Amino acid sequence: MSRRHILAVASLAAASLIATAVTDLPTRLIWNATASAPIGFYIIETADALDVPELVALIPPEPLERFMVERGYIGRGVPLLKRILGLPGQRVC
């Protein structure tokens, strides 16, 4: 590969990285490694409304996240996948 081709590929790669860093992407691919949902890749999209029994991705509140990180359950900043079991106004037994 010529120097010109290498420069073109490197420039395209850099432009792609910059574009994804400054663009608000509504869809994201995450890997679930916890038992809260089947292990594997999940596509996460922003939703206007939620419904039972959809999966949601969430970062636990700081004290719970610290507890889980210290015990090796998850890494810091790793989202959990959880099913919605009830919404405001519904009763869950």
Short mmCIF file of N, CA and C in Angstrom, two decimals:
data_model
loop_
_atom_site.label_atom_id
_atom_site.label_comp_id
_atom_site.label_asym_id
_atom_site.label_seq_id
_atom_site.Cartn_x
_atom_site.Cartn_y
_atom_site.Cartn_z
N MET A 1 0.85 -1.17 0.00
CA MET A 1 0.00 0.00 0.00
C MET A 1 0.90 1.24 0.00
N SER A 2 0.55 2.20 -0.83
CA SER A 2 1.39 3.39 -0.94
C SER A 2 1.15 4.32 0.25
N ARG A 3 2.07 5.23 0.41
CA ARG A 3 1.96 6.20 1.50
C ARG A 3 0.68 7.03 1.36
N ARG A 4 0.31 7.32 0.13
CA ARG A 4 -0.91 8.10 -0.13
C ARG A 4 -2.15 7.34 0.33
N HIS A 5 -2.21 6.04 0.07
CA HIS A 5 -3.34 5.22 0.50
C HIS A 5 -3.40 5.13 2.03
N ILE A 6 -2.26 4.95 2.65
CA ILE A 6 -2.21 4.88 4.11
C ILE A 6 -2.72 6.18 4.72
N LEU A 7 -2.29 7.31 4.17
CA LEU A 7 -2.74 8.61 4.66
C LEU A 7 -4.25 8.78 4.46
N ALA A 8 -4.77 8.33 3.33
CA ALA A 8 -6.21 8.44 3.06
C ALA A 8 -7.02 7.60 4.04
N VAL A 9 -6.58 6.37 4.30
CA VAL A 9 -7.28 5.48 5.23
C VAL A 9 -7.21 6.04 6.65
N ALA A 10 -6.04 6.53 7.06
CA ALA A 10 -5.89 7.10 8.39
C ALA A 10 -6.76 8.35 8.55
N SER A 11 -6.84 9.17 7.52
CA SER A 11 -7.67 10.38 7.57
C SER A 11 -9.15 10.01 7.68
N LEU A 12 -9.58 9.02 6.92
CA LEU A 12 -10.97 8.57 6.98
C LEU A 12 -11.30 8.00 8.35
N ALA A 13 -10.39 7.23 8.92
CA ALA A 13 -10.62 6.67 10.25
C ALA A 13 -10.70 7.78 11.30
N ALA A 14 -9.82 8.76 11.22
CA ALA A 14 -9.85 9.87 12.17
C ALA A 14 -11.14 10.67 12.02
N ALA A 15 -11.57 10.93 10.80
CA ALA A 15 -12.81 11.67 10.57
C ALA A 15 -14.01 10.90 11.11
N SER A 16 -14.01 9.58 10.96
CA SER A 16 -15.10 8.76 11.48
C SER A 16 -15.16 8.81 13.00
N LEU A 17 -14.00 8.73 13.64
CA LEU A 17 -13.96 8.81 15.10
C LEU A 17 -14.44 10.16 15.60
N ILE A 18 -14.02 11.22 14.95
CA ILE A 18 -14.45 12.57 15.34
C ILE A 18 -15.95 12.72 15.14
N ALA A 19 -16.47 12.23 14.02
CA ALA A 19 -17.91 12.35 13.74
C ALA A 19 -18.74 11.62 14.78
N THR A 20 -18.31 10.43 15.19
CA THR A 20 -19.08 9.70 16.20
C THR A 20 -18.95 10.33 17.58
N ALA A 21 -17.85 11.00 17.84
CA ALA A 21 -17.66 11.64 19.15
C ALA A 21 -18.52 12.88 19.31
N VAL A 22 -18.77 13.60 18.23
CA VAL A 22 -19.53 14.85 18.33
C VAL A 22 -20.99 14.69 17.93
N THR A 23 -21.39 13.53 17.46
CA THR A 23 -22.76 13.28 17.04
C THR A 23 -23.51 12.57 18.15
N ASP A 24 -24.74 13.03 18.42
CA ASP A 24 -25.59 12.38 19.41
C ASP A 24 -26.28 11.20 18.74
N LEU A 25 -25.78 10.01 19.01
CA LEU A 25 -26.32 8.81 18.38
C LEU A 25 -27.47 8.26 19.21
N PRO A 26 -28.65 8.09 18.62
CA PRO A 26 -29.80 7.59 19.38
C PRO A 26 -29.73 6.09 19.65
N THR A 27 -28.91 5.36 18.92
CA THR A 27 -28.81 3.92 19.08
C THR A 27 -27.40 3.56 19.54
N ARG A 28 -27.35 2.60 20.45
CA ARG A 28 -26.07 2.20 21.01
C ARG A 28 -26.06 0.68 21.18
N LEU A 29 -24.94 0.06 20.96
CA LEU A 29 -24.80 -1.38 21.13
C LEU A 29 -24.07 -1.62 22.44
N ILE A 30 -24.67 -2.44 23.31
CA ILE A 30 -24.02 -2.77 24.58
C ILE A 30 -23.94 -4.29 24.73
N TRP A 31 -23.00 -4.73 25.53
CA TRP A 31 -22.83 -6.15 25.85
C TRP A 31 -23.33 -6.36 27.26
N ASN A 32 -24.30 -7.25 27.43
CA ASN A 32 -24.78 -7.59 28.76
C ASN A 32 -24.08 -8.85 29.23
N ALA A 33 -23.38 -8.75 30.35
CA ALA A 33 -22.67 -9.90 30.91
C ALA A 33 -23.24 -10.28 32.27
N THR A 34 -24.36 -9.67 32.66
CA THR A 34 -24.96 -9.96 33.96
C THR A 34 -26.13 -10.93 33.79
N ALA A 35 -26.62 -11.45 34.90
CA ALA A 35 -27.73 -12.40 34.86
C ALA A 35 -29.09 -11.71 34.80
N SER A 36 -29.12 -10.38 34.72
CA SER A 36 -30.40 -9.67 34.71
C SER A 36 -31.15 -9.85 33.40
N ALA A 37 -30.48 -10.27 32.36
CA ALA A 37 -31.07 -10.57 31.05
C ALA A 37 -30.12 -11.56 30.38
N PRO A 38 -30.59 -12.28 29.36
CA PRO A 38 -29.68 -13.21 28.69
C PRO A 38 -28.40 -12.52 28.22
N ILE A 39 -27.28 -13.19 28.40
CA ILE A 39 -25.98 -12.64 28.03
C ILE A 39 -25.91 -12.45 26.52
N GLY A 40 -25.37 -11.31 26.11
CA GLY A 40 -25.21 -11.05 24.69
C GLY A 40 -25.26 -9.57 24.38
N PHE A 41 -25.28 -9.26 23.07
CA PHE A 41 -25.34 -7.88 22.61
C PHE A 41 -26.79 -7.41 22.57
N TYR A 42 -26.99 -6.14 22.92
CA TYR A 42 -28.31 -5.51 22.87
C TYR A 42 -28.18 -4.16 22.21
N ILE A 43 -29.15 -3.83 21.38
CA ILE A 43 -29.22 -2.50 20.78
C ILE A 43 -30.11 -1.66 21.68
N ILE A 44 -29.57 -0.55 22.15
CA ILE A 44 -30.30 0.35 23.03
C ILE A 44 -30.69 1.58 22.24
N GLU A 45 -31.98 1.90 22.25
CA GLU A 45 -32.49 3.08 21.55
C GLU A 45 -33.23 3.97 22.53
N THR A 46 -33.20 5.26 22.28
CA THR A 46 -33.96 6.20 23.09
C THR A 46 -35.44 5.98 22.81
N ALA A 47 -36.25 5.94 23.86
CA ALA A 47 -37.69 5.70 23.70
C ALA A 47 -38.47 6.92 24.17
N ASP A 48 -39.57 7.20 23.49
CA ASP A 48 -40.45 8.28 23.92
C ASP A 48 -41.34 7.84 25.07
N ALA A 49 -41.68 6.56 25.10
CA ALA A 49 -42.54 6.01 26.15
C ALA A 49 -42.08 4.60 26.47
N LEU A 50 -42.34 4.18 27.69
CA LEU A 50 -41.97 2.84 28.13
C LEU A 50 -43.22 2.02 28.40
N ASP A 51 -43.09 0.72 28.30
CA ASP A 51 -44.23 -0.16 28.54
C ASP A 51 -43.73 -1.44 29.19
N VAL A 52 -44.64 -2.15 29.85
CA VAL A 52 -44.36 -3.44 30.44
C VAL A 52 -44.34 -4.45 29.30
N PRO A 53 -43.46 -5.37 29.17
CA PRO A 53 -42.28 -5.75 29.94
C PRO A 53 -40.99 -5.40 29.21
N GLU A 54 -40.86 -4.20 28.68
CA GLU A 54 -39.66 -3.81 27.93
C GLU A 54 -38.40 -3.86 28.80
N LEU A 55 -37.28 -4.05 28.13
CA LEU A 55 -35.98 -3.97 28.79
C LEU A 55 -35.49 -2.54 28.77
N VAL A 56 -34.91 -2.09 29.87
CA VAL A 56 -34.29 -0.77 29.92
C VAL A 56 -32.86 -0.93 30.39
N ALA A 57 -32.00 -0.03 29.93
CA ALA A 57 -30.61 -0.01 30.37
C ALA A 57 -30.47 1.14 31.36
N LEU A 58 -29.83 0.88 32.49
CA LEU A 58 -29.66 1.93 33.49
C LEU A 58 -28.34 1.77 34.21
N ILE A 59 -27.82 2.91 34.65
CA ILE A 59 -26.63 2.92 35.51
C ILE A 59 -27.16 3.01 36.94
N PRO A 60 -26.78 2.10 37.82
CA PRO A 60 -27.28 2.16 39.20
C PRO A 60 -26.86 3.46 39.89
N PRO A 61 -27.64 3.90 40.88
CA PRO A 61 -27.22 5.07 41.67
C PRO A 61 -25.84 4.83 42.29
N GLU A 62 -25.10 5.90 42.54
CA GLU A 62 -23.70 5.82 42.96
C GLU A 62 -23.45 4.87 44.13
N PRO A 63 -24.20 4.93 45.24
CA PRO A 63 -23.87 3.99 46.34
C PRO A 63 -24.03 2.52 45.92
N LEU A 64 -25.07 2.22 45.16
CA LEU A 64 -25.29 0.84 44.70
C LEU A 64 -24.23 0.45 43.68
N GLU A 65 -23.89 1.37 42.78
CA GLU A 65 -22.85 1.07 41.79
C GLU A 65 -21.52 0.79 42.48
N ARG A 66 -21.15 1.60 43.47
CA ARG A 66 -19.90 1.39 44.20
C ARG A 66 -19.89 0.01 44.86
N PHE A 67 -21.01 -0.35 45.50
CA PHE A 67 -21.17 -1.66 46.15
C PHE A 67 -20.95 -2.79 45.13
N MET A 68 -21.58 -2.66 43.96
CA MET A 68 -21.48 -3.70 42.93
C MET A 68 -20.08 -3.78 42.32
N VAL A 69 -19.43 -2.62 42.15
CA VAL A 69 -18.07 -2.59 41.59
C VAL A 69 -17.09 -3.20 42.59
N GLU A 70 -17.21 -2.83 43.87
CA GLU A 70 -16.29 -3.36 44.89
C GLU A 70 -16.36 -4.88 44.99
N ARG A 71 -17.52 -5.45 44.75
CA ARG A 71 -17.68 -6.90 44.84
C ARG A 71 -17.48 -7.61 43.51
N GLY A 72 -17.16 -6.84 42.46
CA GLY A 72 -16.86 -7.44 41.17
C GLY A 72 -18.07 -7.87 40.36
N TYR A 73 -19.26 -7.37 40.73
CA TYR A 73 -20.46 -7.75 39.98
C TYR A 73 -20.50 -7.08 38.61
N ILE A 74 -20.09 -5.81 38.55
CA ILE A 74 -20.08 -5.04 37.30
C ILE A 74 -18.87 -4.12 37.31
N GLY A 75 -18.57 -3.51 36.19
CA GLY A 75 -17.54 -2.49 36.11
C GLY A 75 -18.18 -1.11 36.26
N ARG A 76 -17.40 -0.13 36.65
CA ARG A 76 -17.93 1.23 36.81
C ARG A 76 -18.44 1.74 35.47
N GLY A 77 -19.65 2.32 35.48
CA GLY A 77 -20.24 2.88 34.28
C GLY A 77 -20.89 1.86 33.36
N VAL A 78 -20.96 0.60 33.80
CA VAL A 78 -21.57 -0.45 32.99
C VAL A 78 -23.08 -0.46 33.26
N PRO A 79 -23.89 -0.33 32.21
CA PRO A 79 -25.34 -0.33 32.43
C PRO A 79 -25.87 -1.72 32.76
N LEU A 80 -26.94 -1.74 33.54
CA LEU A 80 -27.66 -2.98 33.83
C LEU A 80 -28.89 -3.03 32.93
N LEU A 81 -29.29 -4.21 32.52
CA LEU A 81 -30.53 -4.38 31.77
C LEU A 81 -31.58 -4.94 32.72
N LYS A 82 -32.71 -4.26 32.80
CA LYS A 82 -33.80 -4.67 33.69
C LYS A 82 -35.12 -4.60 32.95
N ARG A 83 -36.04 -5.49 33.29
CA ARG A 83 -37.39 -5.46 32.71
C ARG A 83 -38.27 -4.51 33.51
N ILE A 84 -39.11 -3.79 32.80
CA ILE A 84 -40.11 -2.95 33.45
C ILE A 84 -41.24 -3.87 33.91
N LEU A 85 -41.52 -3.87 35.20
CA LEU A 85 -42.57 -4.73 35.74
C LEU A 85 -43.83 -3.96 36.07
N GLY A 86 -43.73 -2.65 36.19
CA GLY A 86 -44.90 -1.84 36.48
C GLY A 86 -44.60 -0.39 36.20
N LEU A 87 -45.66 0.35 35.94
CA LEU A 87 -45.56 1.78 35.64
C LEU A 87 -46.38 2.55 36.65
N PRO A 88 -46.20 3.87 36.75
CA PRO A 88 -46.99 4.66 37.70
C PRO A 88 -48.49 4.40 37.51
N GLY A 89 -49.17 4.16 38.63
CA GLY A 89 -50.60 3.87 38.60
C GLY A 89 -50.92 2.39 38.55
N GLN A 90 -49.92 1.55 38.29
CA GLN A 90 -50.14 0.11 38.26
C GLN A 90 -49.75 -0.50 39.59
N ARG A 91 -50.36 -1.63 39.90
CA ARG A 91 -50.04 -2.34 41.14
C ARG A 91 -49.34 -3.65 40.79
N VAL A 92 -48.18 -3.86 41.39
CA VAL A 92 -47.40 -5.07 41.13
C VAL A 92 -47.36 -5.89 42.40
N CYS A 93 -47.78 -7.14 42.31
CA CYS A 93 -47.80 -8.01 43.49
C CYS A 93 -46.67 -9.01 43.44
#
